[in-house]
C-alpha cells in the first residue's frame, strides 16, 4: 500500500473549489490575451474589453474539465514511455530557469552560461532518480531573444530523457515546438508521442497575461502538454492564509484550463504550481518552508479530486550554500511531495529561492529522492509470518539472523542502499577515507559522473537539421556561432 499524506478532507476540498468558482465571477479573471478573451466570450463568458476582466461561469469551466485527459505519457528520444502524468505516479526533475550556478570551490554564485547547463544536463542524464530533464538554467552567453529555445536545444543534444521546459514569449513557443517536431519526425508524431511538457504561468492574483494565455492556446493546438504553474504568494499576491492561497491557485488553474480546452478540447494539461508564502521579515519567498509544502500538498489534493495530472515545485531551499538548512528543507520538500502523490516534482539542485543551480546539490538531492521513493514502496509482507518464523533455532545470539539464508535474500528489497555521497561508515572508516563531509563527497561524485558521461547517439540528419534551425534563429538574434565546444557540435 502506497502511503499518502492528506491535509484536506472531502468537504474542505469541495469548499475550495466552490469559492474558486466564485472568484472567477467576482472579481473575475483578468485575461490580457485578445484571442483568449474571444474564446471565452464565444463560450458564454462575460467580457469587459476595457478592463480585460472576464467573468467565467461555472458551467463553462465544468465543460472544459470534462475534456481534460486524466492521464498522459511523456516519451524519451527513442519513443519509449518514461513519465506518467496522472494517478499517484511520482517522478522528479531538476528545478528550472535558474540564473546562476554555485561554484563549489568558492561558494560564489556565478552568472550561468552554456558550459554550466551542459554539466547539469549530463548529471541529470546519468542519475536514475531524475525521470526527466529540465531546462535548468538560463545561459547568459547567448542573446536574450533565444534564452528559452537555446536551453531546450542543449537538452535535446545531451539527453534522451523527457523534458520539462517552458517558453519565454509567444513567438518562441512555436519555435520550440518546431525543434521538438524535428526530432519527433513530424508535428503529428510529436502530438502522438510528446517528449516535453511546457510550463505556462498565470500572474498572481488572478491574471492570465498575453504571454501566459497565448502559450496555453499555442500548446493546446499543437497537442503538446501544458503545465500550469500557478504562483500565489500568500500574504503579498494572494490571501495570507494557506487555504486562501490554495483557493486562488484553484481559480487560476481552472481559468487556465478553460482557455486551454476552448482552444483545443482534449489536449493534455497539468494542475501545477510554484506557490510560496511571503516572508514578512525579509521580504523573500521561502520555497523551502513547510508552509510552501503544505500549500503544494493541498492544491495537489484539489487537482486530484478533479481527476487531473499534478505538478509542484518542491525540494529547493533558501540556503545559499549546501549546508544543513539546504538538506533539511530539500529533503522535507521531496518527501512531502512524494507522499502527496504529486506526479512531477521540480526543484532539485536549486538553492537561493530557485535562483541558483548546483550540480553538487543535484547529486545530493538524488539521494533524498531515492529515500522518498523507498518510502512510497511502503511496508511489504515478504514472508508467511511477520516475525515468528525467523525465530526457529535462534539461540538468543545477536548475530543469528545474519546466518539465515532469507536475510541475504531479502535485505536488498527491504533496505535502500544509498550511494557514496551518503556516509554510513564507522568513525574509523570515515577518517581513513579523508574525513569528508557530504559536500566534499558530492564534488567527487560530480567529477566521476562528468568523466564517465557519453553524449547519446542521435540521428545525424535530425541533429544537423536541429542545429541548422537553431543557428539560424541565433543569427537572427545577432549571434553568429553557438557557444558550445567544437568537438561536441553536431556535424
Coordinates of C-alpha atoms in Angstrom, one line a residue:
X1 CA 0.0 0.0 0.0
X2 CA 1.5 3.4 -1.0
X3 CA 1.5 5.7 2.0
X4 CA -0.3 9.0 1.4
X5 CA -0.4 12.4 3.0
X6 CA -3.7 14.2 3.1
X7 CA -4.1 17.7 4.6
X8 CA -7.7 18.3 3.4
X9 CA -10.9 16.4 3.9
X10 CA -13.5 16.0 1.1
X11 CA -15.7 18.7 2.5
X12 CA -12.9 21.3 2.6
X13 CA -11.8 20.4 -1.0
X14 CA -15.4 21.0 -2.2
X15 CA -15.4 24.3 -0.4
X16 CA -12.2 25.4 -2.0
X17 CA -13.5 24.5 -5.5
X18 CA -16.8 26.3 -4.8
X19 CA -15.0 29.5 -3.7
X20 CA -12.7 29.3 -6.7
X21 CA -15.8 29.3 -9.0
X22 CA -17.0 32.3 -7.1
X23 CA -13.7 34.1 -7.7
X24 CA -14.0 33.6 -11.4
X25 CA -17.2 35.6 -11.3
X26 CA -16.3 38.1 -8.6
X27 CA -13.8 39.7 -9.1
X28 CA -13.3 37.7 -12.3
X29 CA -10.1 36.8 -14.1
X30 CA -8.0 39.5 -15.9
X31 CA -7.2 38.0 -19.3
X32 CA -4.8 40.1 -21.3
X33 CA -4.7 38.0 -24.4
X34 CA -7.3 39.1 -27.0
X35 CA -7.7 35.6 -28.6
X36 CA -8.2 34.1 -25.1
X37 CA -10.9 36.7 -24.3
X38 CA -12.6 35.9 -27.6
X39 CA -12.6 32.2 -26.9
X40 CA -14.2 32.8 -23.5
X41 CA -16.7 35.3 -24.9
X42 CA -17.8 32.8 -27.6
X43 CA -18.3 30.2 -24.9
X44 CA -20.6 32.5 -23.0
X45 CA -18.3 34.3 -20.5
X46 CA -18.9 38.0 -19.8
X47 CA -16.0 40.0 -21.1
X48 CA -15.2 43.7 -20.4
X49 CA -12.8 44.7 -23.2
X50 CA -11.8 47.9 -21.5
X51 CA -10.6 46.3 -18.2
X52 CA -10.0 42.9 -19.8
X53 CA -11.8 41.4 -16.8
X54 CA -13.7 38.2 -17.7
X55 CA -16.4 36.6 -15.6
X56 CA -16.3 32.9 -16.3
X57 CA -19.5 30.9 -15.3
X58 CA -19.1 27.6 -13.6
X59 CA -20.8 25.6 -16.3
X60 CA -18.1 26.7 -18.9
X61 CA -15.4 25.6 -16.6
X62 CA -17.0 22.2 -15.8
X63 CA -17.5 21.6 -19.5
X64 CA -13.8 22.2 -20.0
X65 CA -12.8 19.9 -17.2
X66 CA -14.8 17.1 -18.9
X67 CA -12.4 17.1 -21.9
X68 CA -9.1 17.2 -20.0
X69 CA -7.2 13.9 -20.2
X70 CA -6.9 12.3 -16.7
X71 CA -3.6 10.7 -17.7
X72 CA -0.9 11.1 -20.4
X73 CA 2.7 10.0 -21.0
X74 CA 5.9 11.7 -21.9
X75 CA 8.3 9.7 -24.2
X76 CA 12.1 9.7 -24.4
X77 CA 14.1 10.3 -27.6
X78 CA 13.7 6.7 -28.7
X79 CA 10.0 6.8 -28.3
X80 CA 9.7 4.8 -25.1
X81 CA 7.1 5.9 -22.5
X82 CA 9.1 7.2 -19.5
X83 CA 6.9 9.6 -17.5
X84 CA 3.3 9.2 -16.4
X85 CA 1.2 12.2 -15.6
X86 CA -1.9 11.2 -13.7
X87 CA -2.9 8.9 -10.8
X88 CA -0.4 8.6 -8.0
X89 CA 2.7 8.2 -10.1
X90 CA 5.6 10.2 -8.6
X91 CA 8.5 11.5 -10.6
X92 CA 11.3 14.1 -10.2
X93 CA 13.1 16.6 -12.4
X94 CA 15.7 19.3 -11.7
X95 CA 14.5 22.8 -10.9
X96 CA 14.2 25.1 -13.9
X97 CA 15.2 28.6 -15.1
X98 CA 18.0 29.3 -12.6
X99 CA 20.0 32.4 -13.4
X100 CA 23.2 31.4 -11.7
X101 CA 25.4 28.5 -10.8
X102 CA 27.1 27.6 -7.4
X103 CA 30.8 27.4 -7.7
X104 CA 31.9 24.7 -5.3
X105 CA 35.4 25.9 -4.8
X106 CA 34.5 29.5 -3.8
X107 CA 30.7 29.1 -2.9
X108 CA 30.1 32.1 -5.1
X109 CA 27.0 32.4 -7.3
X110 CA 28.2 32.9 -10.9
X111 CA 26.0 34.0 -13.8
X112 CA 25.1 30.8 -15.7
X113 CA 26.5 30.1 -19.2
X114 CA 26.4 27.2 -21.7
X115 CA 29.0 25.1 -20.1
X116 CA 27.1 25.2 -16.8
X117 CA 23.9 23.9 -18.3
X118 CA 25.7 21.2 -20.1
X119 CA 27.2 19.9 -16.8
X120 CA 23.8 19.9 -15.2
X121 CA 22.2 18.0 -18.1
X122 CA 25.0 15.4 -18.0
X123 CA 24.4 14.8 -14.3
X124 CA 20.7 14.6 -14.6
X125 CA 21.0 12.2 -17.5
X126 CA 23.3 9.9 -15.5
X127 CA 21.2 9.7 -12.3
X128 CA 18.2 7.4 -12.5
X129 CA 16.4 9.3 -9.7
X130 CA 15.6 12.0 -12.3
X131 CA 12.8 10.8 -14.6
X132 CA 13.0 13.9 -16.8
X133 CA 15.4 16.7 -17.6
X134 CA 14.6 20.3 -17.2
X135 CA 15.8 23.5 -18.9
X136 CA 17.6 24.1 -15.6
X137 CA 19.3 27.4 -16.1
X138 CA 19.3 30.4 -18.4
X139 CA 22.5 30.7 -20.4
X140 CA 23.7 34.3 -20.4
X141 CA 26.3 33.9 -23.2
X142 CA 23.6 33.9 -25.8
X143 CA 21.1 36.7 -26.8
X144 CA 18.0 37.1 -24.6
X145 CA 15.8 36.5 -27.7
X146 CA 16.9 32.9 -27.7
X147 CA 17.3 32.2 -24.0
X148 CA 14.4 29.8 -23.8
X149 CA 14.9 27.8 -27.0
X150 CA 18.7 27.6 -26.6
X151 CA 18.2 25.8 -23.3
X152 CA 15.9 23.2 -25.0
X153 CA 18.4 22.8 -27.8
X154 CA 21.2 21.9 -25.4
X155 CA 19.0 19.4 -23.5
X156 CA 18.0 17.8 -26.9
X157 CA 21.7 17.4 -27.8
X158 CA 22.9 15.9 -24.5
X159 CA 19.9 13.9 -23.2
X160 CA 17.4 11.3 -24.3
X161 CA 15.1 11.8 -21.3
X162 CA 11.7 13.5 -21.4
X163 CA 11.9 17.3 -20.8
X164 CA 10.1 19.8 -18.5
X165 CA 10.6 23.2 -20.2
X166 CA 8.9 26.5 -21.0
X167 CA 8.9 29.4 -23.4
X168 CA 9.5 33.0 -22.5
X169 CA 7.5 34.5 -25.4
X170 CA 4.5 33.7 -27.6
X171 CA 6.9 33.6 -30.6
X172 CA 9.5 31.2 -29.2
X173 CA 6.9 28.7 -28.0
X174 CA 6.2 28.0 -31.7
X175 CA 10.0 27.7 -32.4
X176 CA 10.5 25.3 -29.5
X177 CA 7.6 23.1 -30.7
X178 CA 9.2 23.1 -34.1
X179 CA 12.5 22.0 -32.6
X180 CA 10.8 19.1 -30.8
X181 CA 9.0 18.1 -34.0
X182 CA 12.3 17.9 -35.8
X183 CA 13.4 15.1 -33.5
X184 CA 9.9 13.5 -33.4
X185 CA 9.9 13.3 -37.2
X186 CA 6.7 15.4 -37.7
X187 CA 4.2 17.6 -35.8
X188 CA 1.9 14.6 -35.9
X189 CA 4.4 12.3 -34.2
X190 CA 5.1 14.9 -31.6
X191 CA 1.4 15.1 -30.8
X192 CA 1.2 11.3 -30.6
X193 CA 4.5 10.8 -28.6
X194 CA 5.2 14.1 -26.8
X195 CA 8.6 14.4 -25.3
X196 CA 8.2 17.6 -23.4
X197 CA 5.8 19.4 -21.2
X198 CA 5.7 23.3 -21.2
X199 CA 5.2 25.4 -18.1
X200 CA 2.6 28.2 -18.5
X201 CA 2.3 30.7 -15.7
X202 CA -0.6 32.9 -14.6
X203 CA 0.4 36.2 -12.8
X204 CA -1.0 36.4 -9.3
X205 CA -3.5 37.5 -8.4
X206 CA -6.0 36.1 -11.0
X207 CA -4.3 37.3 -14.1
X208 CA -3.6 35.5 -17.4
X209 CA -1.1 37.7 -19.2
X210 CA -1.0 38.0 -23.0
X211 CA 2.1 35.7 -22.9
X212 CA 0.7 33.1 -20.5
X213 CA -2.6 32.7 -22.1
X214 CA -1.0 32.8 -25.6
X215 CA 1.2 29.9 -24.6
X216 CA -1.7 27.9 -23.4
X217 CA -3.5 28.4 -26.7
X218 CA -0.4 27.5 -28.8
X219 CA 0.4 24.4 -26.8
X220 CA -3.2 23.2 -26.9
X221 CA -3.5 23.5 -30.7
X222 CA -0.1 21.7 -31.2
X223 CA -1.2 18.9 -28.8
X224 CA 2.0 19.5 -26.7
X225 CA 1.3 19.1 -23.0
X226 CA 1.0 22.2 -20.9
X227 CA 1.7 22.5 -17.2
X228 CA 0.0 25.4 -15.4
X229 CA 2.5 26.8 -12.8
X230 CA 0.3 29.0 -10.6
X231 CA 2.3 31.0 -8.1
X232 CA 0.1 32.5 -5.4
X233 CA 2.3 34.4 -2.9
X234 CA 0.5 34.1 0.4
X235 CA 0.4 37.5 2.2
X236 CA 1.5 39.6 -0.8
X237 CA 0.0 38.4 -4.1
X238 CA -2.6 36.0 -2.5
X239 CA -4.5 35.8 0.7
X240 CA -2.3 35.4 3.8
X241 CA -4.0 32.2 4.8
X242 CA -2.7 28.9 3.3
X243 CA -6.2 27.9 2.4
X244 CA -6.8 31.3 0.7
X245 CA -3.7 30.7 -1.4
X246 CA -4.9 27.2 -2.3
X247 CA -8.3 28.7 -3.4
X248 CA -6.6 31.4 -5.5
X249 CA -4.4 28.7 -7.1
X250 CA -7.6 26.7 -8.0
X251 CA -9.2 29.7 -9.6
X252 CA -6.1 30.5 -11.7
X253 CA -5.7 26.9 -12.8
X254 CA -9.4 26.4 -13.5
X255 CA -9.5 29.5 -15.7
X256 CA -6.3 28.5 -17.5
X257 CA -7.7 25.0 -18.2
X258 CA -10.8 26.6 -19.6
X259 CA -8.8 28.8 -22.0
X260 CA -6.7 25.8 -23.0
X261 CA -9.5 23.4 -23.6
X262 CA -11.5 26.0 -25.5
X263 CA -8.5 26.3 -27.9
X264 CA -8.4 22.6 -28.4
X265 CA -10.5 20.2 -26.3
X266 CA -8.7 17.1 -25.2
X267 CA -5.2 18.5 -25.2
X268 CA -3.2 17.4 -22.2
X269 CA -2.7 19.8 -19.3
X270 CA -1.3 19.6 -15.8
X271 CA -2.6 21.1 -12.5
X272 CA 0.8 22.5 -11.2
X273 CA 2.4 25.4 -9.4
X274 CA 5.2 27.1 -7.6
X275 CA 3.5 28.9 -4.7
X276 CA 5.1 30.3 -1.6
X277 CA 4.4 32.3 1.5
X278 CA 5.8 35.9 1.7
X279 CA 8.4 36.3 4.4
X280 CA 7.3 39.4 6.4
X281 CA 10.7 39.8 8.0
X282 CA 12.9 39.6 4.9
X283 CA 10.6 40.2 2.1
X284 CA 11.5 36.9 0.4
X285 CA 9.8 33.9 -0.9
X286 CA 10.7 30.8 1.2
X287 CA 10.2 27.9 -1.3
X288 CA 11.8 25.6 1.2
X289 CA 9.3 26.4 4.0
X290 CA 7.0 23.8 5.4
X291 CA 4.0 26.2 4.6
X292 CA 5.0 26.1 1.0
X293 CA 5.0 22.3 1.1
X294 CA 1.6 22.4 2.8
X295 CA 0.1 24.6 0.1
X296 CA 1.6 22.3 -2.6
X297 CA 0.3 19.2 -1.0
X298 CA -3.2 20.7 -0.6
X299 CA -3.6 22.1 -4.1
X300 CA -2.4 18.7 -5.4
X301 CA -5.3 17.1 -3.4
X302 CA -7.7 19.6 -5.1
X303 CA -6.4 18.7 -8.5
X304 CA -6.5 15.0 -7.9
X305 CA -10.2 15.4 -6.7
X306 CA -10.9 16.7 -10.2
X307 CA -9.0 13.8 -11.8
X308 CA -6.2 15.9 -13.1
X309 CA -2.4 15.3 -13.5
X310 CA -0.4 17.2 -10.9
X311 CA 2.9 19.0 -10.6
X312 CA 4.7 21.0 -7.8
X313 CA 7.9 22.9 -7.0
X314 CA 9.5 21.2 -4.0
X315 CA 12.9 20.1 -2.9
X316 CA 14.6 23.5 -3.1
X317 CA 16.0 25.7 -0.4
X318 CA 16.6 29.4 0.6
X319 CA 20.1 28.5 1.8
X320 CA 22.9 29.9 -0.4
X321 CA 25.2 27.0 0.1
X322 CA 25.0 23.3 0.7
X323 CA 24.6 23.2 4.4
X324 CA 22.2 21.6 7.0
X325 CA 19.4 24.1 6.1
X326 CA 19.7 23.0 2.4
X327 CA 19.4 19.4 3.3
X328 CA 16.6 19.9 5.8
X329 CA 14.4 22.0 3.5
X330 CA 15.1 20.0 0.4
X331 CA 14.6 16.6 2.0
X332 CA 11.4 17.6 3.7
X333 CA 10.0 19.0 0.5
X334 CA 10.8 16.0 -1.6
X335 CA 9.3 13.6 1.0
X336 CA 6.1 15.7 1.4
X337 CA 5.7 15.9 -2.4
X338 CA 6.2 12.2 -2.8
X339 CA 3.7 11.3 0.0
X340 CA 1.2 13.7 -1.6
X341 CA 1.3 11.6 -4.8
X342 CA 2.3 14.6 -7.0
X343 CA 3.1 13.4 -10.5
X344 CA 6.1 15.6 -11.3
X345 CA 8.2 17.3 -8.5
X346 CA 10.5 20.0 -9.7
X347 CA 13.1 21.9 -7.8
X348 CA 16.1 19.6 -7.2
X349 CA 19.5 21.1 -7.3
X350 CA 18.3 24.6 -6.6
X351 CA 19.5 27.0 -3.8
X352 CA 18.7 30.7 -3.1
X353 CA 15.0 30.6 -3.7
X354 CA 15.1 28.9 -7.2
X355 CA 17.7 31.4 -8.4
X356 CA 20.8 29.2 -8.4
X357 CA 21.5 25.7 -9.6
X358 CA 24.2 23.4 -8.1
X359 CA 25.5 20.2 -9.7
X360 CA 26.6 19.0 -6.3
X361 CA 23.2 19.6 -4.8
X362 CA 21.6 17.8 -7.7
X363 CA 23.7 14.7 -6.7
X364 CA 22.8 15.1 -3.0
X365 CA 19.1 15.6 -3.8
X366 CA 19.1 12.4 -5.8
X367 CA 19.8 10.6 -2.6
X368 CA 16.9 12.3 -0.9
X369 CA 14.7 11.4 -3.8
X370 CA 15.7 7.7 -3.5
X371 CA 14.7 7.8 0.1
X372 CA 11.3 9.3 -0.8
X373 CA 10.9 6.6 -3.4
X374 CA 11.6 3.9 -0.9
X375 CA 9.1 5.4 1.5
X376 CA 6.5 5.2 -1.3
X377 CA 7.0 1.4 -1.5
X378 CA 5.6 1.2 2.0
X379 CA 5.6 -1.8 4.3
X380 CA 5.5 -5.1 2.4
X381 CA 4.6 -8.6 3.7
X382 CA 7.6 -10.6 2.4
X383 CA 7.2 -13.8 4.4
X384 CA 4.4 -16.2 5.5
X385 CA 4.7 -14.9 9.1
X386 CA 5.7 -11.4 10.1
X387 CA 8.3 -12.4 12.6
X388 CA 7.7 -15.7 14.3
X389 CA 9.2 -17.9 11.6
X390 CA 12.5 -16.1 11.9
X391 CA 13.0 -17.4 15.5
X392 CA 13.1 -21.1 14.7
X393 CA 16.5 -22.3 16.0
X394 CA 17.6 -18.9 17.3
X395 CA 19.7 -19.2 20.5
X396 CA 19.3 -15.6 21.7
X397 CA 22.5 -14.6 20.0
X398 CA 22.6 -11.2 18.3
X399 CA 24.2 -12.5 15.1
X400 CA 21.9 -15.4 14.4
X401 CA 19.7 -13.5 11.9
X402 CA 22.8 -12.8 9.8
X403 CA 23.2 -16.5 9.3
X404 CA 19.7 -17.0 7.9
X405 CA 19.5 -17.5 4.1
X406 CA 16.4 -15.4 4.0
X407 CA 18.3 -12.4 5.3
X408 CA 20.6 -12.5 2.3
X409 CA 17.6 -13.0 0.0
X410 CA 15.5 -10.1 1.3
X411 CA 17.8 -7.4 2.8
X412 CA 18.2 -5.6 -0.6
X413 CA 14.4 -5.5 -1.0
X414 CA 13.8 -4.2 2.5
X415 CA 16.7 -1.7 2.7
X416 CA 17.5 1.1 0.4
X417 CA 21.3 1.3 -0.2
X418 CA 22.4 4.9 -0.8
X419 CA 25.3 5.9 -3.0
X420 CA 28.7 7.0 -1.9
X421 CA 27.5 10.6 -1.2
X422 CA 25.9 9.3 2.0
X423 CA 28.2 8.3 4.8
X424 CA 27.3 5.2 6.8
X425 CA 30.8 4.2 7.7
X426 CA 32.3 3.9 11.2
X427 CA 34.3 6.7 12.6
X428 CA 37.5 4.9 11.8
X429 CA 36.4 4.3 8.2
X430 CA 35.3 7.9 7.8
X431 CA 38.6 9.2 8.9
X432 CA 40.5 6.8 6.7
X433 CA 38.5 7.9 3.7
X434 CA 39.5 11.6 4.3
X435 CA 37.0 12.8 6.9
X436 CA 34.9 14.4 4.2
X437 CA 31.5 15.9 4.6
X438 CA 28.6 15.5 2.2
X439 CA 29.6 18.4 0.1
X440 CA 33.1 17.0 -0.4
X441 CA 31.7 13.7 -1.4
X442 CA 29.2 15.3 -3.8
X443 CA 32.0 17.2 -5.5
X444 CA 33.8 13.9 -6.1
X445 CA 30.7 12.3 -7.4
X446 CA 30.0 15.1 -9.8
X447 CA 33.5 14.7 -11.3
X448 CA 33.0 11.0 -11.6
X449 CA 29.7 11.4 -13.5
X450 CA 31.2 14.0 -15.8
X451 CA 34.2 11.9 -16.6
X452 CA 32.1 8.8 -17.5
X453 CA 29.3 10.6 -19.4
X454 CA 29.0 9.9 -23.1
X455 CA 26.7 12.0 -25.3
X456 CA 23.8 9.9 -26.6
X457 CA 23.8 8.7 -30.2
X458 CA 21.3 10.7 -32.2
X459 CA 20.1 10.6 -35.7
X460 CA 22.7 12.6 -37.6
X461 CA 20.2 14.0 -40.1
X462 CA 17.8 15.2 -37.4
X463 CA 20.7 16.6 -35.3
X464 CA 22.0 18.5 -38.3
X465 CA 18.6 19.9 -39.1
X466 CA 18.1 20.9 -35.4
X467 CA 21.5 22.6 -35.3
X468 CA 20.8 24.5 -38.6
X469 CA 17.4 25.7 -37.4
X470 CA 18.7 26.9 -34.0
X471 CA 21.8 28.5 -35.6
X472 CA 19.5 30.5 -38.0
X473 CA 17.4 31.7 -35.1
X474 CA 20.7 32.7 -33.2
X475 CA 21.9 34.6 -36.2
X476 CA 18.6 36.5 -36.4
X477 CA 19.3 37.4 -32.8
X478 CA 22.8 38.7 -33.6
X479 CA 24.9 35.6 -32.7
X480 CA 27.0 34.1 -35.5
X481 CA 28.2 31.0 -33.6
X482 CA 26.6 28.9 -30.9
X483 CA 28.9 28.8 -27.8
X484 CA 29.3 25.0 -27.4
X485 CA 32.6 23.2 -27.6
X486 CA 33.6 22.5 -31.2
X487 CA 34.1 18.7 -30.5
X488 CA 30.5 18.5 -29.2
X489 CA 28.9 20.4 -32.1
X490 CA 26.8 18.3 -34.5
X491 CA 28.4 17.6 -37.8

